[in-house]
Coordinates of C-alpha atoms and ligand atoms in Angstrom, one line a residue:
M26 CA -36.3 19.6 -14.1
R27 CA -35.2 16.1 -15.3
A28 CA -32.0 14.7 -16.7
Q29 CA -32.7 11.0 -16.5
P30 CA -30.3 8.9 -18.7
K31 CA -31.6 5.9 -20.6
A32 CA -30.1 3.6 -17.9
S33 CA -27.6 3.6 -15.1
H34 CA -24.6 1.9 -16.8
Y35 CA -23.0 1.8 -20.2
I36 CA -21.4 -1.6 -21.0
N37 CA -20.3 -3.0 -24.3
G38 CA -21.8 -0.1 -26.3
R39 CA -25.2 -0.3 -24.7
F40 CA -27.1 1.2 -21.7
V41 CA -27.9 -1.4 -19.1
D42 CA -29.4 -1.5 -15.7
D43 CA -29.9 -3.8 -12.7
E44 CA -32.6 -2.4 -10.5
R45 CA -31.4 -4.5 -7.6
G46 CA -28.5 -2.1 -7.2
T47 CA -28.7 0.5 -4.4
A48 CA -30.5 3.7 -5.4
I49 CA -28.5 6.7 -6.5
P50 CA -30.6 9.8 -6.5
V51 CA -29.1 12.6 -8.6
I52 CA -29.7 16.0 -7.0
Y53 CA -29.5 19.4 -8.7
P54 CA -27.4 21.2 -6.1
A55 CA -29.0 24.6 -6.8
T56 CA -32.4 23.5 -5.7
G57 CA -32.1 20.2 -4.0
E58 CA -34.5 18.6 -6.4
V59 CA -34.0 15.0 -7.7
I60 CA -33.4 15.2 -11.4
A61 CA -32.6 11.5 -12.1
S62 CA -32.6 8.1 -10.3
L63 CA -29.9 5.6 -11.0
H64 CA -28.7 2.3 -9.5
S65 CA -25.4 1.4 -8.0
A66 CA -23.7 -1.5 -9.9
T67 CA -24.4 -5.0 -8.6
A68 CA -21.7 -7.6 -8.7
N69 CA -23.2 -8.8 -11.9
I70 CA -22.8 -5.4 -13.5
V71 CA -19.2 -5.1 -12.4
E72 CA -18.5 -8.5 -14.0
L73 CA -20.2 -7.6 -17.2
A74 CA -18.2 -4.3 -17.5
V75 CA -14.8 -5.8 -16.7
E76 CA -15.5 -8.8 -19.0
A77 CA -16.5 -6.5 -21.9
A78 CA -13.3 -4.5 -21.4
R79 CA -11.2 -7.6 -21.2
A80 CA -12.7 -9.1 -24.4
A81 CA -12.4 -5.9 -26.5
Q82 CA -8.9 -4.8 -25.5
P83 CA -6.5 -7.1 -27.4
A84 CA -7.9 -6.2 -30.9
W85 CA -7.9 -2.5 -30.0
A86 CA -4.3 -2.7 -28.9
R87 CA -3.3 -4.3 -32.2
L88 CA -4.6 -1.4 -34.3
K89 CA -2.1 1.1 -35.6
P90 CA -1.8 4.0 -33.0
V91 CA -2.8 6.4 -35.7
E92 CA -6.1 4.5 -36.2
R93 CA -6.9 4.7 -32.5
G94 CA -6.0 8.3 -32.6
R95 CA -8.4 9.0 -35.4
I96 CA -11.3 7.7 -33.3
L97 CA -10.3 9.9 -30.4
R98 CA -10.0 12.9 -32.7
R99 CA -13.6 12.2 -34.0
A100 CA -14.8 12.0 -30.4
A101 CA -13.2 15.3 -29.6
D102 CA -15.0 16.9 -32.5
I103 CA -18.4 15.5 -31.3
L104 CA -17.8 16.7 -27.8
R105 CA -17.2 20.2 -29.2
A106 CA -20.2 20.1 -31.4
H107 CA -22.4 19.1 -28.3
N108 CA -20.6 21.4 -25.9
E109 CA -23.7 23.4 -25.0
E110 CA -25.9 20.5 -24.1
L111 CA -23.0 18.7 -22.3
S112 CA -22.3 21.9 -20.3
R113 CA -25.9 22.2 -19.3
L114 CA -25.9 18.6 -18.1
E115 CA -22.7 19.2 -16.2
T116 CA -24.2 22.3 -14.6
L117 CA -27.3 20.2 -13.5
D118 CA -25.1 17.5 -12.1
T119 CA -22.5 19.7 -10.3
G120 CA -24.3 23.0 -9.8
K121 CA -21.3 24.8 -11.4
P122 CA -22.3 27.9 -13.2
I123 CA -22.9 27.5 -17.0
Q124 CA -20.3 30.3 -17.7
E125 CA -17.7 27.8 -16.2
T126 CA -19.0 24.6 -17.6
L127 CA -19.2 26.0 -21.2
V128 CA -15.4 26.6 -21.1
A129 CA -13.9 24.2 -18.6
D130 CA -15.6 20.8 -18.7
A131 CA -16.6 19.1 -22.0
A132 CA -14.3 21.6 -23.7
S133 CA -11.3 20.5 -21.7
A134 CA -12.2 16.9 -22.2
A135 CA -12.2 17.6 -25.9
D136 CA -8.8 19.2 -25.7
C137 CA -7.5 16.2 -23.9
L138 CA -8.9 13.7 -26.5
E139 CA -7.5 15.8 -29.3
Y140 CA -4.0 15.9 -27.7
F141 CA -3.8 12.2 -27.1
A142 CA -5.3 11.5 -30.6
G143 CA -2.3 13.2 -32.1
A144 CA 0.4 12.3 -29.5
I145 CA 0.0 8.6 -29.6
A146 CA 1.5 8.0 -33.0
A147 CA 4.6 9.8 -31.9
F148 CA 4.9 8.0 -28.6
N149 CA 7.5 5.4 -29.4
G150 CA 10.3 3.4 -27.7
E151 CA 14.0 3.8 -28.0
Y152 CA 16.7 2.3 -30.2
V153 CA 19.8 1.4 -28.1
D154 CA 23.1 0.8 -29.9
L155 CA 25.1 -1.9 -28.2
G156 CA 28.0 -1.9 -30.6
G157 CA 26.8 -4.6 -33.0
P158 CA 23.9 -6.1 -31.2
F159 CA 21.2 -3.6 -30.4
A160 CA 18.1 -3.2 -28.4
Y161 CA 14.8 -1.5 -28.7
T162 CA 12.1 -0.6 -26.2
K163 CA 8.4 -0.7 -26.8
R164 CA 5.5 0.8 -24.9
Q165 CA 2.7 -1.7 -24.6
A166 CA -0.8 -1.3 -23.2
L167 CA -1.6 -2.6 -19.7
G168 CA -4.9 -4.1 -20.5
V169 CA -8.0 -3.2 -18.5
C170 CA -7.8 0.1 -16.7
V171 CA -10.2 1.3 -14.1
G172 CA -10.9 5.1 -13.6
I173 CA -12.6 6.4 -10.5
G174 CA -13.8 10.0 -10.6
A175 CA -14.5 12.8 -8.1
W176 CA -17.5 15.1 -8.5
N177 CA -15.9 18.5 -9.2
Y178 CA -15.0 18.0 -12.9
P179 CA -16.9 14.9 -13.9
I180 CA -16.5 14.8 -17.7
Q181 CA -13.0 16.3 -17.5
V182 CA -11.8 13.6 -15.1
A183 CA -13.4 10.9 -17.4
G184 CA -11.6 12.4 -20.4
W185 CA -8.3 12.9 -18.6
K186 CA -8.3 9.2 -17.7
S187 CA -9.9 7.6 -20.7
A188 CA -8.1 9.5 -23.5
P189 CA -4.5 8.4 -22.6
A190 CA -5.7 4.9 -21.6
L191 CA -7.5 4.4 -24.9
A192 CA -4.9 6.0 -27.1
M193 CA -2.4 3.6 -25.6
G194 CA -4.5 0.6 -26.5
N195 CA -6.2 -0.1 -23.1
A196 CA -9.8 -0.6 -22.3
M197 CA -11.4 1.3 -19.5
V198 CA -14.1 0.8 -16.9
F199 CA -15.0 4.2 -15.5
K200 CA -16.9 4.8 -12.2
P201 CA -18.0 8.4 -11.8
S202 CA -18.6 9.9 -8.4
E203 CA -22.0 8.9 -7.1
N204 CA -22.7 12.6 -6.7
T205 CA -22.2 13.3 -10.4
P206 CA -23.0 10.2 -12.5
L207 CA -24.5 11.7 -15.6
S208 CA -21.8 13.2 -17.9
A209 CA -19.6 10.1 -18.1
L210 CA -22.6 8.3 -19.7
A211 CA -22.8 11.1 -22.3
L212 CA -19.1 10.7 -22.9
A213 CA -19.6 6.9 -23.5
E214 CA -22.2 7.7 -26.1
V215 CA -19.9 10.2 -27.8
Y216 CA -17.1 7.5 -28.0
S217 CA -19.6 5.1 -29.6
E218 CA -20.7 7.7 -32.1
A219 CA -17.1 8.3 -32.9
G220 CA -16.6 4.7 -33.8
L221 CA -14.9 3.3 -30.7
P222 CA -15.5 -0.4 -30.7
D223 CA -17.9 -1.7 -28.0
G224 CA -16.4 -2.7 -24.7
L225 CA -13.5 -0.2 -24.7
F226 CA -15.1 2.5 -22.6
N227 CA -17.7 1.2 -20.0
V228 CA -19.3 3.3 -17.3
V229 CA -20.6 1.7 -14.1
Q230 CA -22.2 3.7 -11.4
G231 CA -21.7 3.2 -7.7
Y232 CA -20.6 4.2 -4.3
G233 CA -17.2 3.4 -2.7
D234 CA -17.9 -0.3 -2.5
V235 CA -18.2 -0.5 -6.3
G236 CA -14.9 1.4 -6.7
A237 CA -13.3 -1.1 -4.3
A238 CA -14.7 -4.1 -6.2
L239 CA -13.2 -2.7 -9.4
A240 CA -9.9 -1.9 -7.7
S241 CA -9.5 -5.5 -6.5
H242 CA -10.9 -7.3 -9.5
E243 CA -8.3 -9.8 -10.8
A244 CA -8.8 -8.9 -14.5
V245 CA -8.0 -5.3 -13.9
D246 CA -4.4 -4.1 -14.6
K247 CA -4.5 -0.5 -13.5
I248 CA -6.4 1.8 -11.4
S249 CA -6.5 5.6 -11.6
L250 CA -8.3 7.5 -8.9
T251 CA -9.2 11.1 -8.5
G252 CA -10.4 11.7 -5.0
S253 CA -9.4 12.5 -1.4
V254 CA -6.3 11.3 0.4
P255 CA -8.2 8.9 2.7
T256 CA -9.8 7.2 -0.3
G257 CA -6.5 7.2 -2.1
K258 CA -4.8 5.3 0.7
K259 CA -7.5 2.6 0.6
V260 CA -7.5 2.3 -3.2
L261 CA -3.7 2.3 -3.3
S262 CA -3.5 -0.5 -0.8
L263 CA -6.0 -2.5 -2.8
A264 CA -4.0 -2.0 -5.9
G265 CA -0.8 -2.9 -4.1
S266 CA -2.2 -6.1 -2.6
H267 CA -3.2 -7.2 -6.2
M268 CA 0.1 -5.8 -7.8
K269 CA -1.8 -3.4 -10.1
H270 CA -0.5 -0.2 -11.5
A271 CA -1.9 2.9 -9.9
T272 CA -2.2 6.6 -10.4
M273 CA -3.5 8.7 -7.5
E274 CA -4.8 12.3 -8.0
L275 CA -5.7 13.4 -4.6
G276 CA -6.3 16.5 -2.4
G277 CA -4.3 19.5 -1.4
K278 CA -3.9 22.6 0.7
S279 CA -1.7 24.5 -1.7
P280 CA 0.1 27.8 -1.1
I281 CA 0.0 30.9 -3.2
I282 CA 2.9 33.2 -2.3
V283 CA 2.5 36.9 -3.1
F284 CA 5.6 39.0 -2.8
D285 CA 5.6 42.8 -2.2
D286 CA 6.6 43.6 -5.8
A287 CA 3.7 41.5 -7.3
D288 CA 1.2 43.0 -9.7
L289 CA -1.6 43.6 -7.1
E290 CA -4.6 43.0 -9.4
N291 CA -3.1 39.9 -11.0
A292 CA -2.2 38.4 -7.7
I293 CA -5.7 39.0 -6.4
G294 CA -7.2 37.7 -9.6
G295 CA -5.0 34.5 -9.2
A296 CA -5.9 34.1 -5.6
M297 CA -9.6 34.5 -6.3
L298 CA -9.4 32.0 -9.2
G299 CA -7.6 29.6 -7.0
N300 CA -10.2 29.8 -4.2
F301 CA -13.6 30.6 -5.7
Y302 CA -13.8 28.9 -9.2
S303 CA -16.2 26.0 -9.1
T304 CA -17.3 27.2 -5.6
G305 CA -13.8 26.3 -4.3
Q306 CA -14.2 22.7 -5.2
V307 CA -10.9 22.3 -7.0
C308 CA -8.1 20.0 -5.8
S309 CA -5.3 22.3 -6.7
N310 CA -6.8 25.4 -5.1
G311 CA -4.3 27.8 -3.4
T312 CA -6.2 28.0 -0.1
R313 CA -3.3 29.3 1.9
V314 CA -2.5 32.8 0.4
F315 CA 0.7 34.0 1.9
V316 CA 1.1 37.8 1.3
Q317 CA 4.3 39.7 2.2
K318 CA 3.9 42.3 4.9
G319 CA 4.4 45.4 2.8
L320 CA 1.6 44.5 0.4
H321 CA -0.7 42.7 2.9
D322 CA -3.2 45.4 3.8
R323 CA -3.6 46.8 0.3
F324 CA -4.0 43.2 -0.9
V325 CA -6.7 42.4 1.6
E326 CA -8.6 45.7 1.0
R327 CA -8.8 45.2 -2.7
L328 CA -9.5 41.4 -2.4
V329 CA -12.5 42.0 -0.2
E330 CA -13.8 44.7 -2.6
R331 CA -13.5 42.3 -5.5
T332 CA -14.9 39.3 -3.6
K333 CA -18.0 41.2 -2.7
T334 CA -18.9 41.7 -6.4
I335 CA -19.0 37.9 -7.1
R336 CA -22.5 37.2 -8.5
I337 CA -23.9 34.1 -6.8
G338 CA -27.1 32.4 -7.8
D339 CA -28.9 30.5 -10.6
P340 CA -26.2 28.3 -12.2
L341 CA -28.0 28.3 -15.6
D342 CA -28.0 32.1 -15.8
P343 CA -25.0 33.0 -17.9
D344 CA -24.2 36.0 -15.6
T345 CA -23.9 33.9 -12.5
Q346 CA -20.3 33.5 -11.4
M347 CA -20.7 31.2 -8.4
G348 CA -23.1 28.3 -7.9
P349 CA -23.8 26.1 -4.9
L350 CA -21.6 23.3 -3.4
V351 CA -22.3 19.9 -4.7
N352 CA -24.5 18.5 -1.9
K353 CA -25.7 18.9 1.6
S354 CA -22.8 17.1 3.3
Q355 CA -20.3 19.3 1.5
H356 CA -22.3 22.3 2.5
D357 CA -22.3 21.2 6.1
K358 CA -18.6 20.6 6.0
V359 CA -17.8 24.0 4.5
T360 CA -20.0 25.9 6.9
D361 CA -18.5 23.9 9.8
Y362 CA -15.0 25.0 8.7
I363 CA -16.2 28.6 8.6
A364 CA -17.3 28.3 12.2
V365 CA -14.0 26.6 13.1
G366 CA -12.1 29.5 11.5
K367 CA -14.0 32.0 13.6
A368 CA -13.6 30.0 16.8
E369 CA -9.9 29.7 16.1
G370 CA -9.6 33.5 16.1
A371 CA -9.2 34.2 12.4
T372 CA -10.7 37.4 11.2
L373 CA -13.7 37.0 8.9
Q374 CA -13.2 39.8 6.3
T375 CA -16.2 38.9 4.0
G376 CA -18.6 36.1 3.4
G377 CA -19.1 33.3 5.8
G378 CA -22.8 33.2 5.4
V379 CA -25.4 31.2 3.5
P380 CA -27.2 33.5 1.0
S381 CA -30.9 33.3 0.7
L382 CA -31.8 33.2 -3.0
Q383 CA -35.3 33.3 -4.1
G384 CA -36.3 30.1 -5.9
F385 CA -33.2 28.4 -4.7
E386 CA -34.0 27.9 -1.0
G387 CA -33.2 24.2 -1.2
G388 CA -29.7 24.8 -2.8
F389 CA -26.4 24.3 -1.1
F390 CA -25.0 27.9 -1.5
V391 CA -22.4 29.5 0.7
E392 CA -20.8 32.9 0.3
P393 CA -17.3 33.4 -1.0
T394 CA -15.3 33.8 2.2
V395 CA -12.0 35.4 3.1
F396 CA -10.3 35.0 6.5
T397 CA -7.3 37.1 7.5
G398 CA -5.0 36.8 10.5
V399 CA -4.8 33.1 9.8
T400 CA -1.9 31.3 11.5
D401 CA -0.1 28.1 10.3
N402 CA -1.5 25.8 12.9
M403 CA -5.2 26.7 12.5
R404 CA -7.3 23.9 11.1
I405 CA -8.5 26.2 8.3
A406 CA -4.9 26.5 7.2
R407 CA -4.1 22.8 7.5
E408 CA -7.1 20.8 6.3
E409 CA -8.6 20.6 2.9
I410 CA -12.0 22.4 3.0
F411 CA -13.0 22.0 -0.6
G412 CA -15.2 25.1 -0.6
P413 CA -14.9 28.9 -1.3
V414 CA -12.9 29.7 1.9
M415 CA -9.6 31.6 1.5
S416 CA -7.1 31.9 4.3
V417 CA -4.7 34.9 4.1
L418 CA -1.5 34.6 6.0
S419 CA 1.2 37.3 6.2
F420 CA 5.0 36.7 6.0
D421 CA 8.3 38.6 6.1
S422 CA 11.0 36.8 4.2
E423 CA 11.5 34.4 1.4
D424 CA 13.1 31.6 3.5
E425 CA 10.4 31.9 6.0
V426 CA 7.5 31.6 3.5
I427 CA 9.1 28.6 1.7
A428 CA 9.4 26.7 5.0
R429 CA 5.8 27.6 6.0
A430 CA 4.4 26.8 2.5
N431 CA 6.1 23.3 2.6
D432 CA 4.9 22.6 6.2
T433 CA 1.9 20.4 5.0
E434 CA 1.3 16.7 4.3
F435 CA 0.0 17.8 0.9
G436 CA 2.0 18.7 -2.2
L437 CA -0.4 19.1 -5.1
A438 CA 0.2 22.7 -6.3
A439 CA 1.8 26.0 -5.6
G440 CA 1.9 29.5 -7.0
V441 CA 4.2 32.5 -6.8
F442 CA 3.4 36.1 -7.7
T443 CA 6.4 38.4 -8.1
K444 CA 8.0 40.6 -10.8
D445 CA 11.4 39.3 -9.7
L446 CA 11.8 36.4 -12.0
P447 CA 15.0 34.9 -10.6
R448 CA 13.3 34.9 -7.3
A449 CA 10.2 33.3 -8.8
H450 CA 12.2 30.4 -10.1
R451 CA 14.3 30.1 -7.0
V452 CA 11.2 29.8 -4.8
I453 CA 9.4 27.5 -7.1
A454 CA 12.4 25.2 -7.1
E455 CA 12.1 24.9 -3.3
L456 CA 8.4 24.3 -3.1
Q457 CA 7.3 20.7 -2.6
A458 CA 4.5 20.7 -5.1
G459 CA 3.9 18.8 -8.4
T460 CA 2.1 21.5 -10.3
C461 CA 3.3 25.1 -10.0
W462 CA 2.5 28.5 -11.5
I463 CA 4.4 31.8 -11.8
N464 CA 2.2 34.9 -12.0
T465 CA -1.0 33.0 -12.6
Y466 CA -2.9 30.1 -11.0
N467 CA -4.9 27.0 -11.7
L468 CA -4.4 26.7 -15.4
T469 CA -4.1 23.0 -16.4
P470 CA -3.7 22.6 -20.1
V471 CA -3.4 19.0 -21.3
E472 CA 0.1 19.7 -22.6
I473 CA 1.7 19.8 -19.2
P474 CA 1.8 17.0 -16.6
F475 CA -0.6 17.4 -13.6
G476 CA -0.2 15.6 -10.3
G477 CA 1.1 15.9 -6.8
F478 CA 4.0 15.4 -4.4
K479 CA 3.8 13.9 -1.0
Q480 CA 0.2 12.8 0.1
S481 CA -1.3 14.5 -2.9
G482 CA -0.7 11.7 -5.3
I483 CA 1.4 9.3 -7.3
G484 CA 1.8 9.4 -11.1
R485 CA 0.7 12.1 -13.5
E486 CA -2.2 12.9 -15.7
N487 CA -2.0 14.8 -19.0
S488 CA 1.0 15.2 -21.3
L489 CA 3.2 12.3 -22.5
A490 CA 3.7 11.4 -18.8
A491 CA 0.1 10.1 -18.8
L492 CA 0.9 7.7 -21.6
Q493 CA 3.8 6.4 -19.6
H494 CA 1.4 5.7 -16.7
Y495 CA -1.0 3.8 -19.0
S496 CA 1.7 1.6 -20.5
Q497 CA 4.4 -0.8 -19.6
L498 CA 7.9 -0.9 -21.1
K499 CA 9.2 -3.9 -22.9
S500 CA 13.0 -4.2 -23.7
V501 CA 14.1 -6.3 -26.6
Y502 CA 17.8 -7.3 -27.0
V503 CA 18.6 -8.3 -30.6
E504 CA 21.8 -10.4 -31.2
T505 CA 23.4 -9.8 -34.6
G506 CA 26.3 -12.3 -34.0
D507 CA 26.7 -15.7 -32.4
V508 CA 25.6 -16.6 -28.9
A509 CA 28.7 -16.4 -26.6
S510 CA 27.9 -19.4 -24.5
P511 CA 30.5 -21.1 -22.3
Y512 CA 28.6 -24.4 -22.6
Ligands
NAD743 P1 -13.8 10.8 -2.5 O1 -12.4 10.4 -2.1 O2 -14.8 10.8 -1.5 O3 -14.3 10.0 -3.7 C1 -13.7 9.8 -5.0 C2 -14.2 8.6 -5.7 O4 -13.7 7.4 -5.0 C3 -15.7 8.5 -5.8 O5 -16.0 8.0 -7.1 C4 -16.0 7.5 -4.7 O6 -17.2 6.7 -5.0 C5 -14.8 6.6 -4.8 N1 -14.5 5.8 -3.6 C6 -14.8 6.1 -2.3 N2 -14.4 5.1 -1.5 C7 -13.8 4.2 -2.2 C8 -13.1 3.0 -2.0 N3 -12.9 2.5 -0.7 N4 -12.6 2.3 -3.0 C9 -12.7 2.7 -4.3 N5 -13.3 3.9 -4.6 C10 -13.9 4.6 -3.6 O7 -13.5 12.3 -3.2 P2 -14.7 13.3 -3.6 O8 -15.3 13.9 -2.4 O9 -15.5 12.7 -4.7 O10 -13.8 14.4 -4.3 C11 -13.1 15.4 -3.6 C12 -11.7 15.1 -3.3 O11 -11.0 14.8 -4.6 C13 -10.9 16.2 -2.8 O12 -10.0 15.7 -1.8 C14 -10.1 16.7 -4.0 O13 -9.0 17.4 -3.6 C15 -9.8 15.5 -4.7 N6 -9.6 15.8 -6.1 C16 -8.3 15.7 -6.6 C17 -8.1 16.0 -8.0 C18 -6.7 15.8 -8.5 O14 -6.6 15.7 -9.7 N7 -5.6 15.8 -7.8 C19 -9.1 16.5 -8.8 C20 -10.4 16.6 -8.2 C21 -10.6 16.3 -6.9

């Protein structure tokens, strides 16, 4: 199987390479085979990309917003027209099952481009009446924005960052995760085909050092990272030391709270979605499932029954529901956490093993895993695992569960399942999380802001909030009389 792109990087509307860069082997996670070989960006490539973006941006920012939007809209249509091949590419890059990538990856990037294509013309400043004189505010582009992606939703992350940045009149240099470098290159080609002028969306490949070089480049005005909290701290300090704007979309250990009166099947469905989709590699996953005592045993029994039916295997088979983890080190990390959970005294209800799948012996598979009897201070309840490992905890009262749910350094997401709607809103109001759901989990339409409280992040993606984070505000005072000067 091969998925070799024309070259490693896409700069100024063209594929380019510099073979002196460190090798990046692209591995199909289902088999372990190398499907492409790329090079990490050299200093020269980083310069070329930033310079292309810097040169192209001013003319782009001067276009009418509706003209920029038209190009994004065309790109959204092209993404949709190529959804099948892009989904296959994303499956090869990430190992996620094709039944997911067909609906959640290029398709969600297309939704995002379409949204910002339309929203930008309506994203205007304010008129301020000063009783004669007046003022107005204006949102202006920042200039060159850098996007750095994680490996779980590669093209979606590239879309979530580039669409609001470009709609607002910025240029972008995007660095995908070294684990999943392919689909951002495909997105770059789509933008070019849609008529985006050269230099406005550039892709450079690389490891953390390339991300750091971009984050500290003097011609870069903003940096938006999707990644882990430790990386976020490094990138934010680089941004701070160069006084750059920054958005951080980081990790989580989010709670799902299931009250006794919840619809059992929906609550289980939500908890499974929030732990097993994308083989558990979702930042907003609700990996601490708090179930009220009266429902706990029935919940666990049915959860285990349903979890055992998950079809794990060939990601390109449309019937497969769970693929492998992204690479060997993530596989080792997740299996280590499963061992830690057992050693800490949690009860392994189902999963926990590494399935042996004919033809996929070199893949990074792990079974969907449910632990019960988990207590708040166990490592599996405190640390982000980023794999299909659900911890079920039981609770008695509303106040107790709110305090326990909030007892974490993270604050990305939270969910509440109950038929008592006043309680749902009351509890959600107390939860320290940026993205919350009532009676569902992990839906992230572009229309609503997405991002975290506490260590889970700064800033927001999606919705009009993202346009605020890709722009700066100018205030203009207009005098209509004489200048009242004492001199
Ligand atoms: P990671 O932090 O290891 O890497 C993220 C990106 O940062 C990669 O492109 C990497 O090359 C780059 N990077 C690493 N060190 C850097 C440095 N010093 N300077 C600049 N860039 C650097 O994260 P990952 O393992 O790719 O992704 C998993 C993590 O991402 C999890 O913690 C997950 O929760 C988080 N995540 C968050 C969101 C969100 O929207 N909040 C979405 C997806 C994933």
